[in-house]
Structures are given as structure tokens and as C-alpha cells.
PDB file of C-alpha atoms and ligand atoms in Angstrom:
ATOM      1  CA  UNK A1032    -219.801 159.484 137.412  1.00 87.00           C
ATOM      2  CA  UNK A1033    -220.090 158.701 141.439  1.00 92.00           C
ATOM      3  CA  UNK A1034    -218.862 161.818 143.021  1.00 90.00           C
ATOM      4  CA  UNK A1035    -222.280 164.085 141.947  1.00 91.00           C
ATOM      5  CA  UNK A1036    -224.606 161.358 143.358  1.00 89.00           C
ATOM      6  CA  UNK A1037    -222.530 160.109 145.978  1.00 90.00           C
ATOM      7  CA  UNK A1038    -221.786 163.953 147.423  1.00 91.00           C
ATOM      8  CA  UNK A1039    -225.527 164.883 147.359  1.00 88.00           C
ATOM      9  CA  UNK A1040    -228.413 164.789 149.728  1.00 82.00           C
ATOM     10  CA  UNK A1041    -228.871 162.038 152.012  1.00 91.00           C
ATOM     11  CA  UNK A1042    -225.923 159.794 151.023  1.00 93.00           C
ATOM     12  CA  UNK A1043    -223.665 162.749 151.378  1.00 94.00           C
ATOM     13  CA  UNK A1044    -224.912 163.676 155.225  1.00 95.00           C
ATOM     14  CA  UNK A1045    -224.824 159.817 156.006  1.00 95.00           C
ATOM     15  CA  UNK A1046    -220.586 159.799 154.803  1.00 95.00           C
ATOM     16  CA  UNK A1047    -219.994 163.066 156.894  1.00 95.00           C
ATOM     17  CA  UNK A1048    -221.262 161.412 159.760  1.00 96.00           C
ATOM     18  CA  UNK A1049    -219.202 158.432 159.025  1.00 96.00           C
ATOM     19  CA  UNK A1050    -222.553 156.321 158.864  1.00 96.00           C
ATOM     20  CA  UNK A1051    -221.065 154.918 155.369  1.00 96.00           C
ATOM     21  CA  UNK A1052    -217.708 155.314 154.155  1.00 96.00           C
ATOM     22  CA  UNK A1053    -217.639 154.654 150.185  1.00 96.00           C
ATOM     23  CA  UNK A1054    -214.097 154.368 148.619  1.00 95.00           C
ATOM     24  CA  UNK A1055    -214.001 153.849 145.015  1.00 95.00           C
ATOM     25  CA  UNK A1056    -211.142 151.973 143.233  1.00 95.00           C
ATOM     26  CA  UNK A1057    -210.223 152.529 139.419  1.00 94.00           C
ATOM     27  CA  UNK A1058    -209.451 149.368 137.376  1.00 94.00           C
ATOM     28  CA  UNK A1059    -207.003 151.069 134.966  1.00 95.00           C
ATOM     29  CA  UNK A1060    -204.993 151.620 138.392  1.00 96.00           C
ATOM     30  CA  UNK A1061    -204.419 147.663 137.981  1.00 97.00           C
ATOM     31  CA  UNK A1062    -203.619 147.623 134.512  1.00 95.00           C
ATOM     32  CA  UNK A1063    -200.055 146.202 133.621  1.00 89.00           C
ATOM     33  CA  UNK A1064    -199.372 147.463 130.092  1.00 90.00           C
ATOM     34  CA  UNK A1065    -198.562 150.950 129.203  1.00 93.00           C
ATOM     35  CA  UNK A1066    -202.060 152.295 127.945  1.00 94.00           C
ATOM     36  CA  UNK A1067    -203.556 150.835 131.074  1.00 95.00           C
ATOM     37  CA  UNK A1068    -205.972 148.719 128.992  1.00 95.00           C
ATOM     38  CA  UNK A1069    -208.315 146.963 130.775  1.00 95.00           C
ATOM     39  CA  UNK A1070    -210.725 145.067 128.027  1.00 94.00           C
ATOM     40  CA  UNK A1071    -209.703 142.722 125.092  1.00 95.00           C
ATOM     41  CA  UNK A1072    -211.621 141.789 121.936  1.00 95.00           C
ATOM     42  CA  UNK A1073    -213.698 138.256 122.810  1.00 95.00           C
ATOM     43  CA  UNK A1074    -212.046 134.780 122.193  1.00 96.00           C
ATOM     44  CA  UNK A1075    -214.242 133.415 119.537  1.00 96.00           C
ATOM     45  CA  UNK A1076    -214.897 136.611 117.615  1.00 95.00           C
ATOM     46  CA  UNK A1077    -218.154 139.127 118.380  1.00 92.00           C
ATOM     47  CA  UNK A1078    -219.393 142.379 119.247  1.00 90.00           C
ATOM     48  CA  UNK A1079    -217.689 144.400 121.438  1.00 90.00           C
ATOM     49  CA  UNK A1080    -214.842 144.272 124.062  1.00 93.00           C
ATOM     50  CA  UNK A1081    -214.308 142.412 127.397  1.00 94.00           C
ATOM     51  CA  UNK A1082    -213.359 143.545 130.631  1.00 94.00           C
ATOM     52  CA  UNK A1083    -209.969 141.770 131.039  1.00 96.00           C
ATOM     53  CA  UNK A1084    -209.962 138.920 134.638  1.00 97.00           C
ATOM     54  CA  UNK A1085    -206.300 140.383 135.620  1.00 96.00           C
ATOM     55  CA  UNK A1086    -206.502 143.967 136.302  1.00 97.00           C
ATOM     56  CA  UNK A1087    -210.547 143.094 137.854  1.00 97.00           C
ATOM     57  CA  UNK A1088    -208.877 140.280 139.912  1.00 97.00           C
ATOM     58  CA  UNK A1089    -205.896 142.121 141.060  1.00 97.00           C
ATOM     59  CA  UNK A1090    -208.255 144.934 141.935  1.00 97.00           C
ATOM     60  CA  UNK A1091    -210.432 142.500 144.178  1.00 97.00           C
ATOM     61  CA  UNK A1092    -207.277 141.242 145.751  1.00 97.00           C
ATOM     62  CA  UNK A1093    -205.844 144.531 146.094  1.00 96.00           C
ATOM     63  CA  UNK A1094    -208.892 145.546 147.876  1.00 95.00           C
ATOM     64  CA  UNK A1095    -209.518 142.759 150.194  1.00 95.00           C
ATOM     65  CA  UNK A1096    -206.153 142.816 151.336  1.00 96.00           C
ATOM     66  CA  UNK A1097    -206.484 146.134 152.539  1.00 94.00           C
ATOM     67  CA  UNK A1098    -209.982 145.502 153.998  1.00 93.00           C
ATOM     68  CA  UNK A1099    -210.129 142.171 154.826  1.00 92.00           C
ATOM     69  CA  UNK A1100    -212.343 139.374 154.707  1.00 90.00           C
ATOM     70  CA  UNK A1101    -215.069 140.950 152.318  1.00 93.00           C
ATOM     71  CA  UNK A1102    -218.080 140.098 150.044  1.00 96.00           C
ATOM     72  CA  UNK A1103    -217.461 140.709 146.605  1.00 97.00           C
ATOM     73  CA  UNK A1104    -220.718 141.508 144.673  1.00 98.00           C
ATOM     74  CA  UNK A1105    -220.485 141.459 140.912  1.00 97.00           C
ATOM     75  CA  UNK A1106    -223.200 144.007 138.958  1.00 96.00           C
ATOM     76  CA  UNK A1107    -224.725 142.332 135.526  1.00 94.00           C
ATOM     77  CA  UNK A1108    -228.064 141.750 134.176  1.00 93.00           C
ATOM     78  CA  UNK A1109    -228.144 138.320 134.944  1.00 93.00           C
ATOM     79  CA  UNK A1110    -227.947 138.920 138.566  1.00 95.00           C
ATOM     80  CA  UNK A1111    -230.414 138.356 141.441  1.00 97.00           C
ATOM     81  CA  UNK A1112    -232.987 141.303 141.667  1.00 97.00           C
ATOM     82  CA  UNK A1113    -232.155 143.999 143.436  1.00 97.00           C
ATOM     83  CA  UNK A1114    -235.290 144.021 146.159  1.00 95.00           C
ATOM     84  CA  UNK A1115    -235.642 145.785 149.673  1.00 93.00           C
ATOM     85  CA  UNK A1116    -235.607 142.547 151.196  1.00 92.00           C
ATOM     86  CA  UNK A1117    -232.310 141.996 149.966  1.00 95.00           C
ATOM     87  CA  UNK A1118    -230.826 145.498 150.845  1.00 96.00           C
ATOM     88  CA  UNK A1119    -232.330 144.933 154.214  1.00 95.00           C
ATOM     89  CA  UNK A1120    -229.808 141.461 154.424  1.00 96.00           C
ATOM     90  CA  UNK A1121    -226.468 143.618 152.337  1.00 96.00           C
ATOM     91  CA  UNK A1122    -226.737 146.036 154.854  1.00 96.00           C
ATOM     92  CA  UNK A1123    -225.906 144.168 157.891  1.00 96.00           C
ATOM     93  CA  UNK A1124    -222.595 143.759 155.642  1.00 96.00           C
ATOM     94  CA  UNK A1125    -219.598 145.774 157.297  1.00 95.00           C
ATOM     95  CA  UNK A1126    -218.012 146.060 154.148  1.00 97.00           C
ATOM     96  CA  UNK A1127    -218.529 145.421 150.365  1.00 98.00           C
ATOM     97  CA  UNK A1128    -217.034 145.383 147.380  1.00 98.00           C
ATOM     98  CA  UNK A1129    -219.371 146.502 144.363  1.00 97.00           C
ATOM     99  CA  UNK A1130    -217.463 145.906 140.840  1.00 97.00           C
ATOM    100  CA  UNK A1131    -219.216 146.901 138.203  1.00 93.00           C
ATOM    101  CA  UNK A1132    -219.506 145.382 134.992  1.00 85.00           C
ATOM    102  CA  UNK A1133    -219.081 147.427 131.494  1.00 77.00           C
ATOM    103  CA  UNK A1134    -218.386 147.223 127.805  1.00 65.00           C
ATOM    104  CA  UNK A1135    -219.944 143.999 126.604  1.00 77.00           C
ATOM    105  CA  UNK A1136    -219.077 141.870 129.265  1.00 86.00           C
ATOM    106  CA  UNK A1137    -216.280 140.307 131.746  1.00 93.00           C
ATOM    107  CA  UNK A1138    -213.946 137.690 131.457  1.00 96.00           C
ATOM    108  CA  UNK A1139    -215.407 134.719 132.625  1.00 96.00           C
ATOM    109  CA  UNK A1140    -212.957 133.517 134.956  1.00 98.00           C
ATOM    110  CA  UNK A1141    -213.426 136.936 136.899  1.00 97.00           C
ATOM    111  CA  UNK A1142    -216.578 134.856 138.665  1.00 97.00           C
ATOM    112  CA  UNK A1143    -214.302 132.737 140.589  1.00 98.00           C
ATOM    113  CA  UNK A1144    -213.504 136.467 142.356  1.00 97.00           C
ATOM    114  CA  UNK A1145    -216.896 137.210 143.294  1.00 97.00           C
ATOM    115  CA  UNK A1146    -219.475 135.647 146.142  1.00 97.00           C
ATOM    116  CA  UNK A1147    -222.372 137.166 144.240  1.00 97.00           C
ATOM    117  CA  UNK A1148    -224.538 138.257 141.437  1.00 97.00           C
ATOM    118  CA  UNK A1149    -226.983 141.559 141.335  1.00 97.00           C
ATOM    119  CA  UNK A1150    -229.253 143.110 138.911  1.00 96.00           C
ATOM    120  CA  UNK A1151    -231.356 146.181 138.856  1.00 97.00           C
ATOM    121  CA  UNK A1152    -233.952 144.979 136.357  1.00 97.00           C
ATOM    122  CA  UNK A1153    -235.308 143.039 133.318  1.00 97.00           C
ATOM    123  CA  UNK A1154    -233.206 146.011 130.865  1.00 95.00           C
ATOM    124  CA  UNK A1155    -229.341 146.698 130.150  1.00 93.00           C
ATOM    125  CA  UNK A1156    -227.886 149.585 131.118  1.00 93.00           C
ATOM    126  CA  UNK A1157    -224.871 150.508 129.019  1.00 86.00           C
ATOM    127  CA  UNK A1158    -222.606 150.012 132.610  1.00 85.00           C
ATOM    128  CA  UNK A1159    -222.747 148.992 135.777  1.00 91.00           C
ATOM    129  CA  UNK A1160    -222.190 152.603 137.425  1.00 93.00           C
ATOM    130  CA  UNK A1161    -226.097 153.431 137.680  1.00 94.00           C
ATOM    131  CA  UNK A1162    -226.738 149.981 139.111  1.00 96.00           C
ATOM    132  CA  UNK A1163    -223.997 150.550 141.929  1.00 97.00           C
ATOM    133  CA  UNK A1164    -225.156 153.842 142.844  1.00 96.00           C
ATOM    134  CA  UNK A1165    -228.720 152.652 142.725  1.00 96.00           C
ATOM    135  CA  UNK A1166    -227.792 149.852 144.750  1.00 97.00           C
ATOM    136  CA  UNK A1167    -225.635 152.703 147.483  1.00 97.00           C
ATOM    137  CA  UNK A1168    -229.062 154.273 147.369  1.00 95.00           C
ATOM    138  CA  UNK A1169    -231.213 151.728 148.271  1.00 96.00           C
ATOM    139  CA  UNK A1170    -228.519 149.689 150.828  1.00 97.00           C
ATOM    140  CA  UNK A1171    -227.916 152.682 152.839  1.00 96.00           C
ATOM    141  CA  UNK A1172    -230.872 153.648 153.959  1.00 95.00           C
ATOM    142  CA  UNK A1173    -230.906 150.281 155.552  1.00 95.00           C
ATOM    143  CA  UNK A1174    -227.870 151.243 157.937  1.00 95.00           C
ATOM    144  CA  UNK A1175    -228.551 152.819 160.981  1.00 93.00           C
ATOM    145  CA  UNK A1176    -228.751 156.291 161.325  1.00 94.00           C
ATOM    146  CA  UNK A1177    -228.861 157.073 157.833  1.00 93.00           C
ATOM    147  CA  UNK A1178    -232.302 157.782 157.406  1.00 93.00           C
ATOM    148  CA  UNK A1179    -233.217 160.432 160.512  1.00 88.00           C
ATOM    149  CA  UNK A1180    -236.500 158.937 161.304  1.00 87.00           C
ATOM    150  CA  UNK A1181    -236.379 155.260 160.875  1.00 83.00           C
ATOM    151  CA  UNK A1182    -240.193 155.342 160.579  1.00 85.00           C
ATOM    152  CA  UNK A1183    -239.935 156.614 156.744  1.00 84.00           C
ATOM    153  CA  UNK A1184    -238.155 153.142 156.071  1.00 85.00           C
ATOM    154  CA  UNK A1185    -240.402 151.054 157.973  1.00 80.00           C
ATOM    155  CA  UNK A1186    -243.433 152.936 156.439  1.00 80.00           C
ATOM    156  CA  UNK A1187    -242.151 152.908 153.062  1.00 81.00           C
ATOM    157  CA  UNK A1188    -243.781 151.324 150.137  1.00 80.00           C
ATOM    158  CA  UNK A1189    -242.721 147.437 149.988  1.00 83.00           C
ATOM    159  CA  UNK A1190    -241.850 147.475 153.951  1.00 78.00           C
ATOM    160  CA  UNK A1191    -244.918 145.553 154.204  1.00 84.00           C
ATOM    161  CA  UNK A1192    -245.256 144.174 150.637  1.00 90.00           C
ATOM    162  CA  UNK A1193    -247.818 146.941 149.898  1.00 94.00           C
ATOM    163  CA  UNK A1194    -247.540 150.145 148.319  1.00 95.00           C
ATOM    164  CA  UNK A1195    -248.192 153.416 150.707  1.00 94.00           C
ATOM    165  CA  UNK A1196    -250.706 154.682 151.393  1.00 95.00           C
ATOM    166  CA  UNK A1197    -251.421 158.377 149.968  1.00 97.00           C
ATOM    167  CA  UNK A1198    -250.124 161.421 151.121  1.00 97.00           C
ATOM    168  CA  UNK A1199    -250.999 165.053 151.880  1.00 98.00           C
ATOM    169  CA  UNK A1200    -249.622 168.347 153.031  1.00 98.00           C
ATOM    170  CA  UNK A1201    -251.268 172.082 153.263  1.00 97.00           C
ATOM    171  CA  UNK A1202    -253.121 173.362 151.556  1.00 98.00           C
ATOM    172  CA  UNK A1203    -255.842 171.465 153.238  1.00 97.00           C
ATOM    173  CA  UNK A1204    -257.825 172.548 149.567  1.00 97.00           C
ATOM    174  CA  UNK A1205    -256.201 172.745 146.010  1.00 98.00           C
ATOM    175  CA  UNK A1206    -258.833 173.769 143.597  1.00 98.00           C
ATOM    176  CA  UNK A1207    -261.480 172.688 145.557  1.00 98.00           C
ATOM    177  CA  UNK A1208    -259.689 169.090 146.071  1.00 98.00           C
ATOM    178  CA  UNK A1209    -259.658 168.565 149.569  1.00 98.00           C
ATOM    179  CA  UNK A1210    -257.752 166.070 151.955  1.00 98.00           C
ATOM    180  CA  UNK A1211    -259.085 162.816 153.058  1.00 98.00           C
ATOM    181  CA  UNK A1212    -261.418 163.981 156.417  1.00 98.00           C
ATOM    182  CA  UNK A1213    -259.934 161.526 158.324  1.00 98.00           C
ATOM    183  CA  UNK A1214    -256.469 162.148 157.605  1.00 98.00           C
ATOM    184  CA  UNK A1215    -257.334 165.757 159.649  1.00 98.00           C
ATOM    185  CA  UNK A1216    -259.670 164.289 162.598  1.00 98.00           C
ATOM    186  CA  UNK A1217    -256.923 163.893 164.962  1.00 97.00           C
ATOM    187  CA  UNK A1218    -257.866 160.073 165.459  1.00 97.00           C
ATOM    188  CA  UNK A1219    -254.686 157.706 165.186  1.00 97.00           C
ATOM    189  CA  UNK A1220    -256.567 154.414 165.113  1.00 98.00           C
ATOM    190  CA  UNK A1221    -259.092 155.261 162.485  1.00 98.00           C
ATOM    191  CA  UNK A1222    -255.772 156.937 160.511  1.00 98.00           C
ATOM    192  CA  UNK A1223    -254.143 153.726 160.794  1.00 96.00           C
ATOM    193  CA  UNK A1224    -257.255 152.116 159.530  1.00 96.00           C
ATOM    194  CA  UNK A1225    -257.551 154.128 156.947  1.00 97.00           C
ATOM    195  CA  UNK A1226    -253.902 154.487 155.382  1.00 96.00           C
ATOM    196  CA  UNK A1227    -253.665 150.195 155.542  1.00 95.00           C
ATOM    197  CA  UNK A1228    -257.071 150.038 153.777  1.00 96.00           C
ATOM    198  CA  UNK A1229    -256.064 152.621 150.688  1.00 97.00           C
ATOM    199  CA  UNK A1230    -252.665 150.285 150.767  1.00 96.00           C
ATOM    200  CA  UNK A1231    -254.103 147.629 149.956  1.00 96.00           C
ATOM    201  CA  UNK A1232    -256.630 149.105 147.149  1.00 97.00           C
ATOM    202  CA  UNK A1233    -253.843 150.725 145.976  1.00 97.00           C
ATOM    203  CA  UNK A1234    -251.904 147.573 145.676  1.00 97.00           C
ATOM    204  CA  UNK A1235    -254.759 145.728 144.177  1.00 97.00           C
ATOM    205  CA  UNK A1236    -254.768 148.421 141.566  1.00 97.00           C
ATOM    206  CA  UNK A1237    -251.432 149.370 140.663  1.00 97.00           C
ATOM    207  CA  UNK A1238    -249.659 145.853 141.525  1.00 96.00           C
ATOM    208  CA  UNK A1239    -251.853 143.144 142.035  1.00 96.00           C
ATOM    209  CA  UNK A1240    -248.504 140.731 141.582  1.00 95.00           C
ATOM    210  CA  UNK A1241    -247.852 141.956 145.141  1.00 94.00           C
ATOM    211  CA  UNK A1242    -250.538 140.709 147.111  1.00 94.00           C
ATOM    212  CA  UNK A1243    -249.642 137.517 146.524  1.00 92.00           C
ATOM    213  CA  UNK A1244    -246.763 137.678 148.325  1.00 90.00           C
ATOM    214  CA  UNK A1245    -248.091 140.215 151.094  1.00 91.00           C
ATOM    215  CA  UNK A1246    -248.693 139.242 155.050  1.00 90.00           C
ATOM    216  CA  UNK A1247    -252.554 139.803 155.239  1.00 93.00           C
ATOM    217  CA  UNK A1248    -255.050 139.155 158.263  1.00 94.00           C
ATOM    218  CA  UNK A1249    -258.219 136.576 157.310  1.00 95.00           C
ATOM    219  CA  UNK A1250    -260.090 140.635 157.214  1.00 95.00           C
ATOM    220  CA  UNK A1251    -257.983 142.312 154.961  1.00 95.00           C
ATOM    221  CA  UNK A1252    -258.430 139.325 152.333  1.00 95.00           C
ATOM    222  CA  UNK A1253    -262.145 139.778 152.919  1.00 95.00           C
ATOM    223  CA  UNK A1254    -261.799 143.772 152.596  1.00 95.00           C
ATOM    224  CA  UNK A1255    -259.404 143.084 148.906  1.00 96.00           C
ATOM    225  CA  UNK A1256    -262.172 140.436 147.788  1.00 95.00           C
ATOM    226  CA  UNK A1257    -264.801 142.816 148.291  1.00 95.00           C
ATOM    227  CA  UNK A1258    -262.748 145.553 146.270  1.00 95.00           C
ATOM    228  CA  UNK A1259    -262.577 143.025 143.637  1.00 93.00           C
ATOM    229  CA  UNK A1260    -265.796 142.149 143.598  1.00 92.00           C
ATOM    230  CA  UNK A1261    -266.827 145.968 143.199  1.00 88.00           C
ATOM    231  CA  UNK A1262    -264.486 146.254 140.412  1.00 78.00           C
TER     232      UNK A1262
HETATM  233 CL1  6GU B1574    -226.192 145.492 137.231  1.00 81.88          CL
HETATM  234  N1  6GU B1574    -225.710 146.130 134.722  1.00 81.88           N
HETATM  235  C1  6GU B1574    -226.091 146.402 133.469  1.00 81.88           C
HETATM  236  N2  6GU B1574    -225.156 146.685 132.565  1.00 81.88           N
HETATM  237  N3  6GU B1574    -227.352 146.402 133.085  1.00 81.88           N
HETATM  238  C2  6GU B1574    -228.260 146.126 134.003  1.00 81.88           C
HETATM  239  C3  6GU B1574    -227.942 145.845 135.328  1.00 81.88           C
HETATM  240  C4  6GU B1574    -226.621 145.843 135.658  1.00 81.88           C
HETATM  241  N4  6GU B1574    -229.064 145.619 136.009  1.00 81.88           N
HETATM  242  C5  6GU B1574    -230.032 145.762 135.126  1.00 81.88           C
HETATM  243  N5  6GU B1574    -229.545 146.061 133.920  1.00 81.88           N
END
């Protein structure tokens, strides 16, 4: 499943340039019986297989002793959220190990091999893959260099707790919609002005749960309580 994602776009440029190196690591490599098995029916009866704690914990040994000292981050629905803030924080990591979670679940003991907990959201995915590579994603354009201009991260949506602003290229019309005059009079200040103000109503419209966490001046709460009031 990784090489497509992991080969394209931005993630690919960012590994030629040696910006992120990504090595992946197959479990059945660290099975010990013939078939290379690496889940079990459940203890206790139930749906479903589980991943088995030797192969997962050799793996994590197997890997750390090549590496070194290295945080282990286990992918499962009942993780932490996966949120920029966080990404911001796993990317000053030099190295992780991602292990990702499939069938119906993972040997309990496995935890004792593992310094943390992530989810990607309130669903289940049917494996951890597309939470790892989501979580690649999202981490690496925290590392330096990885994203060309580092103003797209800092502007991005939740940078600031607020969703972005709007956005327009040419045509300057599209069947007779037009672009936001200010966003062609040249002035930077009354840009600026205008891109945090259509943030915020955005927010307020979209994802109210967000301003509540958002850094606001005393005017901006005036300008969202005004928007509510007009409502
Ligand atoms: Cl990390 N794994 C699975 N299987 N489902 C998820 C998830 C992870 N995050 C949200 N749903």
C-alpha cells in the first residue's frame, strides 16, 4: 500500500532530497513459524484475529537496535488525535517508528513496546496503513525544507486556529463572478485585513468549535460578536 503514496508528489521530492528518509519494515519478516503468521485467534473467544506481541516486539527491537534510541508510536482508534499542533511537536523527532495496528486488534502486552498512542479520528479504518501515511503527510510538512515556501504552512488553515481565508486565481471573472476588489488593489495591509476578517467569519460559520480555542485581539471578538449578532 505505501510505495504509490509515499513515491508521489511532495513526499516523494522531500525523500530525494533526503529531507525524510521513510524505511518500512514487514512484520511477517519477524515471524518464527513456517507460514510466517503473525495474528492468533483472541484468548477468551471473539471476533476476529490478533496481531501476535512477538513478531511486533521483535520488530520494534529489531528496529531500534539498528536506529537507536527511538519513539515508538502505536496507530489505533483509541489514540490521541492526530492535530497540527501535534505534528508540529513529532516533527522535531529525528526518528520514529510508526507500527500500525490491523485485523481486530494487538496483543496487549505489545503496549509495553510503545511510548505512544495516535488516532486519525472518531471512525475505524479497517488498518492502520491510511492512518500512517496520513500521519507521513501531515508530519512532514512540518520538517524543514519540505514544503518550498514555508509560508503555505504558516498560512495554512489551523496555523492560527482559524480556517483560511478564501482564495482566487485568473480569471479575474467566471461567469460574471468576480474576485474580491481588494484582493486586486495592490494594498498589503488592507489584504491582510481583509483575509483575517473572512477567517474568522469563515470560522464562525463552518467551525464555530474553533474559536474557542483561537488567539483573538479584544477587536476581533468585537468584529465575531457583531457577525453573530447579524446572523
Ligand atoms: Cl490509527 N487505526 C484504525 N484502524 N482506525 C482508525 C485509526 C487508526 N484512527 C482512526 N481510525
Amino acid at each position: 500500500m505505501f510505495p504509490s503514496i509515499l513515491k508521489a508528489s511532495l513526499l516523494g521530492k522531500a525523500q530525494k532530497k533526503g529531507l525524510v528518509e521513510i524505511c518500512l519494515h514487514d512484520l511477517r519478516d519477524y515471524a518464527t513459524d513456517k507460514h510466517r503468521q503473525v495474528d492468533d485467534v483472541p484468548y477468551g473467544g471473539g471476533a476476529g484475529m490478533v496481531l501476535k506481541t512477538e513478531p511486533v516486539v521483535k520488530a520494534l527491537e529489531d528496529v531500534a537496535q539498528e536506529r537507536g534510541k527511538i519513539r515508538r508510536i502505536f496507530f489505533t482508534p483509541q489514540g490521541r488525535l492526530l492535530t497540527a499542533t501535534l505534528a508540529r511537536e513529532w516533527a522535531s523527532y529525528d526518528q520514529l517508528i510508526l507500527l500500525c495496528g490491523r485485523y481486530e486488534g494487538v496483543d496487549e502486552r505489545v503496549m509495553d513496546s510503545i511510548d505512544e498512542e495516535v488516532s486519525i479520528g472518531d471512525y475505524i479504518l479497517s488498518g492502520g496503513e491510511l492512518a500512517v501515511m496520513i500521519f507521513i503527510d501531515v508530519v512532514s510538512r512540518f520538517c524543514p525544507g519540505v514544503v518550498g515556501d514555508a509560508r503555505s504552512v504558516e498560512e495554512e488553515t489551523f496555523e492560527n486556529g482559524l480556517l483560511k481565508a478564501p482564495q482566487y486565481t485568473r480569471p479575474e471573472s467566471f461567469r460574471d463572478v468576480g474576485v474580491p476588489s481588494v484582493l486586486l488593489s495592490g494594498h498589503h495591509e488592507h489584504i491582510k485585513k481583509w483575509q483575517r476578517q473572512q477567517s474568522l467569519e469563515r470560522t464562525l460559520r463552518k467551525r464555530p468549535d474553533l474559536l474557542e480555542k483561537a488567539e483573538l485581539t479584544d477587536e476581533e471578538r468585537r468584529y465575531i460578536r457583531s457577525l453573530q449578532l447579524n446572523q
